[in-house]
Coordinates of C-alpha atoms in Angstrom, one line a residue:
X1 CA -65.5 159.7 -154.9
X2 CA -65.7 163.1 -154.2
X3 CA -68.2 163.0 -151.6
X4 CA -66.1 160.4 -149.9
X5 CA -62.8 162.5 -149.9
X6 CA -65.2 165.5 -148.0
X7 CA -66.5 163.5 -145.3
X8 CA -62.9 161.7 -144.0
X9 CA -61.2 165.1 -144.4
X10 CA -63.7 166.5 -141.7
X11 CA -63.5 163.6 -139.5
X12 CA -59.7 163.7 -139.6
X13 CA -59.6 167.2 -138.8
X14 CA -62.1 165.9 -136.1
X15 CA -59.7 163.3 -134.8
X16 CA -57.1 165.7 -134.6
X17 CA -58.5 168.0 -131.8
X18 CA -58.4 164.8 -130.2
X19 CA -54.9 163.0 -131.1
X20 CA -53.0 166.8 -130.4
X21 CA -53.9 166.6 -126.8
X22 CA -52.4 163.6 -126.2
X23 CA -48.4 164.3 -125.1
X24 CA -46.0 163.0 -127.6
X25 CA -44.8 160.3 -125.4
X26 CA -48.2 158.4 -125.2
X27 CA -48.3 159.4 -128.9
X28 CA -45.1 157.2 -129.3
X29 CA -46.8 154.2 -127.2
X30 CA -49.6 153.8 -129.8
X31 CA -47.3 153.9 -132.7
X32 CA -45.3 151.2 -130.6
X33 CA -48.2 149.1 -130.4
X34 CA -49.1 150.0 -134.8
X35 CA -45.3 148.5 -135.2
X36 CA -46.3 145.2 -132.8
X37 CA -49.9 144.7 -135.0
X38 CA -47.5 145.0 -137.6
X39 CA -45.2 142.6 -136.7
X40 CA -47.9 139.6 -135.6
X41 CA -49.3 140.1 -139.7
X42 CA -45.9 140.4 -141.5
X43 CA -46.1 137.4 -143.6
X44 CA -49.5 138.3 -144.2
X45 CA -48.7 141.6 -145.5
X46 CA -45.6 140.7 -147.2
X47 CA -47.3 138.3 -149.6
X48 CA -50.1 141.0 -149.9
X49 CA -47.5 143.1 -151.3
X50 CA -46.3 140.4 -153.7
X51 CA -49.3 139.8 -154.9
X52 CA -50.6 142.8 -155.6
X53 CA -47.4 145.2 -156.6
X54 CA -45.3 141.7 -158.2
X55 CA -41.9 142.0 -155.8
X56 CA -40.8 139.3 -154.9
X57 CA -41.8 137.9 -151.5
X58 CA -38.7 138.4 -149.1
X59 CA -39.0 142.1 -150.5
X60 CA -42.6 142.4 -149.6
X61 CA -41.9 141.1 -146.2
X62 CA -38.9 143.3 -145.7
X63 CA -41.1 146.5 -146.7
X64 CA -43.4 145.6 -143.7
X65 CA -40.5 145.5 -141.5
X66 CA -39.0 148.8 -142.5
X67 CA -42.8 150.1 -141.2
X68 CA -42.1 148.4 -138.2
X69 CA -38.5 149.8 -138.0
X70 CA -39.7 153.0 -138.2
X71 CA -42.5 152.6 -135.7
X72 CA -39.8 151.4 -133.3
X73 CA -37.5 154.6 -134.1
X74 CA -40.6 157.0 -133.7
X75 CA -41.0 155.7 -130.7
X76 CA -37.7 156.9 -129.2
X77 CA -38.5 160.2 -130.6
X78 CA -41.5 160.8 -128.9
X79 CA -39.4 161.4 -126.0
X80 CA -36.9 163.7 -127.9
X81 CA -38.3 165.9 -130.5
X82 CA -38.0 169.6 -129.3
X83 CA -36.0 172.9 -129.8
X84 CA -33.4 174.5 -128.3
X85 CA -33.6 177.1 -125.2
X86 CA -31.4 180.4 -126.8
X87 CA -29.5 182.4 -125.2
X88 CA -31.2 186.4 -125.4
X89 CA -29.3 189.9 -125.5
X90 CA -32.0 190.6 -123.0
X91 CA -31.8 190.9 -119.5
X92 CA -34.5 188.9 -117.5
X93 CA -35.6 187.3 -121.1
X94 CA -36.0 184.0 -122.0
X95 CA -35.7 182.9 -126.3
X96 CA -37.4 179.5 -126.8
X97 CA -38.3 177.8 -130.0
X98 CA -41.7 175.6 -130.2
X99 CA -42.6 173.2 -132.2
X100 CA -46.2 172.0 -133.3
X101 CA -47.5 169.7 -134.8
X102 CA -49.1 170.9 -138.8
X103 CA -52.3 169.2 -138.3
X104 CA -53.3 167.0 -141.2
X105 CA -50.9 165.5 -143.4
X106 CA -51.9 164.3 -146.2
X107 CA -49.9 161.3 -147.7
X108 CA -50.0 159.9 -151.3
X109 CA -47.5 157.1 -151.9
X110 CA -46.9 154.9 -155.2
X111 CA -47.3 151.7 -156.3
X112 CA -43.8 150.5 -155.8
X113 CA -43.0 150.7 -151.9
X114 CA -47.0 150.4 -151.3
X115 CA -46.3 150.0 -147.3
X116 CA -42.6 151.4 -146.8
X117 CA -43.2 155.4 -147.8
X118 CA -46.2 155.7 -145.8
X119 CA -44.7 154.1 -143.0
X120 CA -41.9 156.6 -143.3
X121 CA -44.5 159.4 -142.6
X122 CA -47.2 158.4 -140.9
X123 CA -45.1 157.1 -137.8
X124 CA -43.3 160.4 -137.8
X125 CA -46.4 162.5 -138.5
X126 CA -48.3 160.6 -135.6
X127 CA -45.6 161.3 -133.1
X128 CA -45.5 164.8 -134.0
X129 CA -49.3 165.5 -133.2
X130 CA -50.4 165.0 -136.5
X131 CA -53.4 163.1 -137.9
X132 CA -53.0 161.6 -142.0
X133 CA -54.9 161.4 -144.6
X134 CA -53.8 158.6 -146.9
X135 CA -54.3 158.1 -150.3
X136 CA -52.4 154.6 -151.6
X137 CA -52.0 154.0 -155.4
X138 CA -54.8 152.9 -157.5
X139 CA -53.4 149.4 -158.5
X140 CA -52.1 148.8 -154.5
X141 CA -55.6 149.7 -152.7
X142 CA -55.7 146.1 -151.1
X143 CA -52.5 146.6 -149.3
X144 CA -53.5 150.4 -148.6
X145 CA -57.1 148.6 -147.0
X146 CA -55.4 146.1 -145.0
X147 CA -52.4 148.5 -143.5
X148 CA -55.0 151.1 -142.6
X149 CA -57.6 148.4 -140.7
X150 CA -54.6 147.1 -139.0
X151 CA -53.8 150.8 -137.7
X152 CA -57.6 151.5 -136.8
X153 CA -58.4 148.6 -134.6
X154 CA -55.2 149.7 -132.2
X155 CA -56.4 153.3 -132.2
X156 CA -59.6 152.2 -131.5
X157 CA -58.1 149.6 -128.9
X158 CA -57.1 152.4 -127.0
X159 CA -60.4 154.6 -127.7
X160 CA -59.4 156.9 -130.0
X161 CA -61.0 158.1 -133.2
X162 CA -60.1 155.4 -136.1
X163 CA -59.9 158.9 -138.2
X164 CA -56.5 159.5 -136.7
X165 CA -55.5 157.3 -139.8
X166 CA -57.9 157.6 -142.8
X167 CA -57.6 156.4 -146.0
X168 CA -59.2 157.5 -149.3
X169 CA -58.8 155.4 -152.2
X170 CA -59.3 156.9 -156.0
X171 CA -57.5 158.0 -158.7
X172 CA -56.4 161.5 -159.8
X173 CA -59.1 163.3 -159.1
X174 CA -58.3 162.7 -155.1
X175 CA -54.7 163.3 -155.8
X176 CA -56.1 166.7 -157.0
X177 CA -58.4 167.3 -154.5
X178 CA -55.7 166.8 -151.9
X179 CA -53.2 168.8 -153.8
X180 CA -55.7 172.0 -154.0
X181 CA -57.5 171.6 -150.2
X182 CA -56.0 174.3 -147.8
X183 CA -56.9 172.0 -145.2
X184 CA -54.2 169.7 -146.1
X185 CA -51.8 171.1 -143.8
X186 CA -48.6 168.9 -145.7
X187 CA -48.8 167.0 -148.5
X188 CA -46.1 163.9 -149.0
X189 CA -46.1 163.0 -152.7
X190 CA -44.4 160.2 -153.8
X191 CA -44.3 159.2 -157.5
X192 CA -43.1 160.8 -160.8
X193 CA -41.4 163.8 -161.5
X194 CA -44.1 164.9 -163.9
X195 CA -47.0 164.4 -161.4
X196 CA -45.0 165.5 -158.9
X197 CA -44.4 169.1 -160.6
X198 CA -47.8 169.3 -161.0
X199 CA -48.6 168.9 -157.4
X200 CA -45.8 171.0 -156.0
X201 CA -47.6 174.0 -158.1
X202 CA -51.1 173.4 -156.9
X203 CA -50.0 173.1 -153.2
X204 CA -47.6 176.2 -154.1
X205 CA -50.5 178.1 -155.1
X206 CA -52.6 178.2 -152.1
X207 CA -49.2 178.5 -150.0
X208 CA -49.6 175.1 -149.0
X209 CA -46.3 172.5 -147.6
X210 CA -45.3 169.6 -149.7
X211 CA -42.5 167.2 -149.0
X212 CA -41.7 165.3 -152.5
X213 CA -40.2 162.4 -153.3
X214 CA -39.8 161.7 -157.3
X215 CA -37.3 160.2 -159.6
X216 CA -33.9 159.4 -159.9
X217 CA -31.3 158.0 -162.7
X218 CA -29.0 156.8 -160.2
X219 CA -25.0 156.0 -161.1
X220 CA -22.9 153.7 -159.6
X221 CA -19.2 154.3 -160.6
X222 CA -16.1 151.9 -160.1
X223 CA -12.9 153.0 -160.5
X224 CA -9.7 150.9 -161.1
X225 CA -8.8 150.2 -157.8
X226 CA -12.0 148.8 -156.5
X227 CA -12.8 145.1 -155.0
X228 CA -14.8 143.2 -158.0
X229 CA -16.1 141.3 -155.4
X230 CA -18.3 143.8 -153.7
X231 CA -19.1 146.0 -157.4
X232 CA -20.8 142.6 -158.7
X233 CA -23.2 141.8 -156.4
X234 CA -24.0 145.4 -155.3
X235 CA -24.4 146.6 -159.2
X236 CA -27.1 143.4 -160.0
X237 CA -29.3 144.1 -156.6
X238 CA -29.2 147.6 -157.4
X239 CA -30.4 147.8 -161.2
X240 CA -32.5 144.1 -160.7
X241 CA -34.1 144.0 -157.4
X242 CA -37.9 144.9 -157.4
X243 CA -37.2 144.4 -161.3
X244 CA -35.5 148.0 -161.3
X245 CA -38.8 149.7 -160.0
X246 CA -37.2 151.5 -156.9
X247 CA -36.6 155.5 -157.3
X248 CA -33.2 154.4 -155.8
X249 CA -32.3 151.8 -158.8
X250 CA -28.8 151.6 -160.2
X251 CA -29.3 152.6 -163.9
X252 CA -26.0 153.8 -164.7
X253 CA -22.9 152.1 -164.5
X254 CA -19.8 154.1 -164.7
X255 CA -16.6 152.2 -165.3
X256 CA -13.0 153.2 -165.5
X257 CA -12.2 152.4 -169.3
X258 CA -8.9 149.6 -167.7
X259 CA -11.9 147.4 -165.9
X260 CA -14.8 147.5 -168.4
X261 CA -14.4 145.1 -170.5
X262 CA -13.9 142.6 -167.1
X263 CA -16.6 143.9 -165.1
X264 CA -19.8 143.7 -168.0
X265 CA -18.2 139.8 -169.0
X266 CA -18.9 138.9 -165.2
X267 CA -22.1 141.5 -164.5
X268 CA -23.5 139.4 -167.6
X269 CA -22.8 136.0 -166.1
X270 CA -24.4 137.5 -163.1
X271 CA -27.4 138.2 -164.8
X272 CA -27.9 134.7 -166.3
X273 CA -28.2 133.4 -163.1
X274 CA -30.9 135.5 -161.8
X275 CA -34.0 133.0 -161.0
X276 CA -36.9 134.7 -162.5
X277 CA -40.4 133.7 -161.6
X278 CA -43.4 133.4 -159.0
X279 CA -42.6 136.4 -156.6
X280 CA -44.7 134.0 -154.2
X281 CA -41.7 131.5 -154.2
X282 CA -39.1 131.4 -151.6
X283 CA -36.8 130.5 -154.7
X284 CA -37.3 133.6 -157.0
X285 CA -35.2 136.6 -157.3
X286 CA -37.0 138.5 -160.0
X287 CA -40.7 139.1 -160.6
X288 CA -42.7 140.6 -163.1
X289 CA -43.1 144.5 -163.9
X290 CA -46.1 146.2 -162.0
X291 CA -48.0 147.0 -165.5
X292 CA -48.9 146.2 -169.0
X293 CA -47.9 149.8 -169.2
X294 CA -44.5 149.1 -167.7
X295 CA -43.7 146.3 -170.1
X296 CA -44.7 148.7 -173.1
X297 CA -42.1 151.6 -171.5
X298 CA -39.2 148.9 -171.0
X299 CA -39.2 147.6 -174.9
X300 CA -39.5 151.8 -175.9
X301 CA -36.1 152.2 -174.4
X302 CA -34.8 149.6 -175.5
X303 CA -35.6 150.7 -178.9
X304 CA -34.6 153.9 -178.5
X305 CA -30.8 152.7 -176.5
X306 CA -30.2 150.7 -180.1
X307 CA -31.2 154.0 -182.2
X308 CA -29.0 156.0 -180.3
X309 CA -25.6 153.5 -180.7
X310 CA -26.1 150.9 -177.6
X311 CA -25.8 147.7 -178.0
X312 CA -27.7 145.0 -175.8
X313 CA -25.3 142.8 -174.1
X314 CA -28.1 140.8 -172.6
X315 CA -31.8 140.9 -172.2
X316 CA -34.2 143.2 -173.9
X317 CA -36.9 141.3 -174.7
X318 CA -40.2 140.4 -173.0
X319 CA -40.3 136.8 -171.5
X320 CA -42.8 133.6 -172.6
X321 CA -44.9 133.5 -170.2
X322 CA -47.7 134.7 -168.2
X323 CA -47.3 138.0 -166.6
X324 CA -45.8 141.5 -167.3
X325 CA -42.4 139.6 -167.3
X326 CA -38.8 141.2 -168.9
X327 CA -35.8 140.1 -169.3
X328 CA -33.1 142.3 -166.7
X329 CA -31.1 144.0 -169.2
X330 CA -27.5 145.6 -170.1
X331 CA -26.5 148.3 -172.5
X332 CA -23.3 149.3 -173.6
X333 CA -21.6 151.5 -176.1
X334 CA -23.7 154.2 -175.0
X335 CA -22.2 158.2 -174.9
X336 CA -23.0 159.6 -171.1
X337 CA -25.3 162.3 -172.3
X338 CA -27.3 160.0 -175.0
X339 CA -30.7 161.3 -174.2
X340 CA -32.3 157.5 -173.0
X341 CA -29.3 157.5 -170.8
X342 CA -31.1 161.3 -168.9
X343 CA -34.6 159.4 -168.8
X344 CA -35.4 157.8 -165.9
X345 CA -37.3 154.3 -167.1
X346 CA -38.7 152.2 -164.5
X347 CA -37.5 149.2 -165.6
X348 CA -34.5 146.5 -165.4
X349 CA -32.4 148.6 -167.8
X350 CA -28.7 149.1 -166.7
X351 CA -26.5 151.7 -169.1
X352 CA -23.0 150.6 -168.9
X353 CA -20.6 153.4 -169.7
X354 CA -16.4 154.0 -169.8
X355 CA -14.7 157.3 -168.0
X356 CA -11.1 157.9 -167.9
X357 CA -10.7 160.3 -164.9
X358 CA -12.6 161.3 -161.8
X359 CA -13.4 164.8 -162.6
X360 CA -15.0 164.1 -165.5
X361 CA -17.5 161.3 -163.8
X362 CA -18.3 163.0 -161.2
X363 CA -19.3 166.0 -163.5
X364 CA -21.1 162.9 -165.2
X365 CA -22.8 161.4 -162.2
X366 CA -24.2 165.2 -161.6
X367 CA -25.3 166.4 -165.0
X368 CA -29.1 164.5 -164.9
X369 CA -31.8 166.2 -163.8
X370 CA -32.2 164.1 -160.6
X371 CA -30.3 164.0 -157.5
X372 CA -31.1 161.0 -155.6
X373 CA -28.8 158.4 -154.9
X374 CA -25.1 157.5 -156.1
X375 CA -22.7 155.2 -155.3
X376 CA -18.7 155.1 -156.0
X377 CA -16.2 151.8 -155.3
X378 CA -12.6 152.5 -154.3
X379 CA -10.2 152.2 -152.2
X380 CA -8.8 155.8 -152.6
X381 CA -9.6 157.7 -149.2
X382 CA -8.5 161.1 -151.0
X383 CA -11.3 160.1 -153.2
X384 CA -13.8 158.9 -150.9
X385 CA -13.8 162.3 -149.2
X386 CA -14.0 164.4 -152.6
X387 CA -16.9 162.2 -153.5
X388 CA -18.8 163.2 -150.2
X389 CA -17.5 166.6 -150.2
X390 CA -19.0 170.1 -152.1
X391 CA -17.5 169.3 -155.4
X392 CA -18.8 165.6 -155.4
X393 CA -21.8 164.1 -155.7
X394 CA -25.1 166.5 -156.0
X395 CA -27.3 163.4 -154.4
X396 CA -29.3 163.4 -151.4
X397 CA -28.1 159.9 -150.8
X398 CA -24.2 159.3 -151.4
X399 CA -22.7 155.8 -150.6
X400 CA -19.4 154.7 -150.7
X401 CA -18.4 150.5 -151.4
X402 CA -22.2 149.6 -151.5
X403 CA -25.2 150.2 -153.6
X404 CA -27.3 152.8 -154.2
X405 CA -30.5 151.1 -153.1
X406 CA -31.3 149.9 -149.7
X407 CA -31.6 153.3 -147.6
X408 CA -31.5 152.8 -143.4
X409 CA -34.3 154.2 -142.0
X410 CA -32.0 156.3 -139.2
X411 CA -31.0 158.4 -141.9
X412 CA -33.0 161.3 -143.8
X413 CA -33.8 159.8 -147.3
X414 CA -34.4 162.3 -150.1
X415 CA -33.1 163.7 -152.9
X416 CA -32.5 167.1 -154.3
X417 CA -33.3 168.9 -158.0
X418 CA -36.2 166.8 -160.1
X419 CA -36.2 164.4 -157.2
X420 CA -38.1 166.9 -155.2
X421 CA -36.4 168.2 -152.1
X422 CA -38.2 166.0 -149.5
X423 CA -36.9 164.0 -146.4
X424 CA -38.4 161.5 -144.9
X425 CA -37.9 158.9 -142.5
X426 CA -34.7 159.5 -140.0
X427 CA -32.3 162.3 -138.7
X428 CA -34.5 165.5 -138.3
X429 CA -36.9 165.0 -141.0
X430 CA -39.2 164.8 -138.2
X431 CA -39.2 168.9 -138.7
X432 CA -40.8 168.7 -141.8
X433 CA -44.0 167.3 -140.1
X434 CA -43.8 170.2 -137.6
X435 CA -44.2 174.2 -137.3
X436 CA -41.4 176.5 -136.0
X437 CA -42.3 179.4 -133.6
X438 CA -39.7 181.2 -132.2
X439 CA -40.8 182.3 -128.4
X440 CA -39.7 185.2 -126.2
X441 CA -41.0 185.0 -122.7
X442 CA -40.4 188.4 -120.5
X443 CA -39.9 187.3 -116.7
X444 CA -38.2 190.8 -115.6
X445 CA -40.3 194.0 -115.3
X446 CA -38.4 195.8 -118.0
X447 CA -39.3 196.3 -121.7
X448 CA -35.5 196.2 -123.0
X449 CA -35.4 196.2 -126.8
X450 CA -33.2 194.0 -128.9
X451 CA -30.8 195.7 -131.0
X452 CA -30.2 198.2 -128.1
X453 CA -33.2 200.1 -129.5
X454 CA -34.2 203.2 -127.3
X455 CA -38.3 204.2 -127.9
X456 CA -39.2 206.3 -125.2

């Protein structure tokens, strides 16, 4: 409650007198020794994961390893993160830029990646001098519990303040609370464009920082040239695995009109053979939706792809049997701009539509709302380059002969427009966590102005 969220805000800001004292490389050897706890409960974790969000367990087990990627990676930046030395107009001056740590960073991550995204920031955050205050998503608290006791014992190990790391569990009301404190010095979101909106405002309104991560109605497009036998498998993981719950899930397919026909005949074989089941079994490839909720949302857009001309190649109905469990599905016959084919449904629905030349679909790939991740297969280097290049792809993500899901950690992962803005994870997102202050140091016994400026 309430109450609850008051008293670990104060002893976070507490820790954090504490944790910015402590230079950034030790920093780096405690979030070494997070990724090591980590790594001795993986399998633990993993199935935690499986059975409390529904992936399947290899996914759940390779979130938990992505935290421990990153823990390794912040590691090494402990030793690096820093600004420049620049050169001044000034004689006997020195022009330095500084970088600080926030303070608190508060981090609310979703249901779908319940140990990845806070992984992403909380390694960074903790390198950068920053305590976090982490609020997990209601229907993943067990996994939000079990990271964050992991996490305390080594900080406590090492006697320091378990508060370094605090979790809050609740529902909106914390969300809120978080969104509206001024002593929330950033705020991660991740989640839904329309929550998301609604927290970028309140933390706008007090002048606060927010780094968001939201939606996205990712495209994969294939043109004529490209190898079939990289486009199949790379189309099915991308719009199937986590049973199309990922913000980077393939949900449209773009296909040159001269290879449709051929690619959704073998995409559809594909799809028969995906082993659907127990995300606990070593054997299974596809576990149920997250929600009751979910299930309701998939057979809506369904509904709503037939009303607007689609027509169901396969899937599209709920499955017999225990569980919020669908059937992966395909639509074709769709126009690009149908309005189902602009909403981002968190479900195993994959929109299969034709295109005739390159300007066109890349105009297509850019015209949703989100800008997240994209993916085109060719051969055509010509191609490649104006895919990557200003008049391409609008995506914060931009792959070329793989899918659009399964991000690297090294790189910055984010998106732009209704996806948010945010980075998180590799390159310099690391800056995000920090503030900026330009420094000029005299050494000379002069007062030279800049500009040339004579005030005497």
């Amino acid at each position: 409650n309430l109450e609850d969220y008051e008293e670990t805000v104060k002893k976070a800001k507490e820790a954090w007198k504490v944790w910015a004292d402590i230079p950034a490389p030790k920093r780096g050897e405690i979030v070494r020794q997070i990724g090591d706890a980590l790594r001795q409960k993986i399998k633990v974790l993993g199935s935690l994961v499986s059975l409390e969000m529904g992936k399947i367990f290899v996914e759940g087990v390779g979130e938990v390893q992505e935290y421990v990627d990153v823990c390794d990676y912040a590691v090494g930046l402990s030793r690096m993160i820093g600004g420049p030395i620049l050169p001044s107009e000034r004689p006997g001056h020195a022009l330095i830029e500084q970088w600080n740590p926030v303070g608190l960073v508060g981090i609310i991550t979703a249901f779908n990646f319940p140990v990845a995204v806070y992984g992403w920031n909380s390694a960074i955050a903790m390198i950068c001098g920053n305590t976090c205050l982490w609020k997990g998503a209601p229907t993943t608290s067990l996994v939000s519990v079990a990271v964050t006791k992991i996490i305390a014992k080594v900080l406590e190990d090492n006697k320091l303040p378990g508060a370094i790391c605090s979790l809050v569990c609740g529902g909106a009301d914390i969300g809120t609370a978080m969104a509206r404190d001024e002593r929330m010095d950033l705020l991660s979101f991740t989640g839904s464009t329309k929550v998301g909106k609604q927290v970028a405002l309140m933390v706008q309104e007090r002048f606060g920082r927010s780094l968001l991560e939201l939606g996205g109605n990712n495209a994969i497009i294939v043109f004529e040239d490209a190898d079939l036998n990289l486009v199949i498998p790379s189309a099915l993981f991308a719009s199937v695995g986590t049973a199309g719950q990922r913000c980077t899930t393939a949900r449209r397919l773009f296909l040159h009109e001269s290879i449709h026909d051929e690619v959704v005949t073998k995409l559809a074989k594909a799809y028969a053979q995906v082993r659907i089941g127990d995300p606990w079994d070593s054997d299974t490839l596809y576990g149920p939706l997250h929600t009751k909720e979910a299930v309701k949302m998939f057979l809506d857009a369904v509904e709503q792809a037939k009303q607007q001309g689609g027509s169901v190649v396969c899937g599209g109905k709920v499955l017999n049997r225990p569980g919020n469990y669908v059937e992966p599905t395909i639509v074709t016959g769709l126009p690009h701009n149908a309005p189902i084919v602009h909403t981002e449904t968190f479900a195993p629905i994959l929109y299969v539509l034709k295109f005739k030349e390159e300007e066109e679909v890349f105009a297509w790939n850019n015209e949703v709302k989100q800008g997240l991740s994209s993916s085109i297969f060719t051969k055509d280097l010509g191609r490649i380059f104006r895919w990557l290049g200003p008049k391409g792809s609008d995506c914060g993500i931009v792959n070329v002969n793989i899918p659009t899901s399964g991000a690297e950690i090294g790189g910055a992962f984010g998106g732009e427009k209704h996806t948010g803005g945010g980075r998180e994870s590799g390159s310099d997102s690391w800056k995000l966590y920090m503030r900026r202050s330009t420094c000029t140091i005299n050494y000379s016994k002069d007062l030279p102005l800049a500009q040339g400026i004579k005030f005497q």
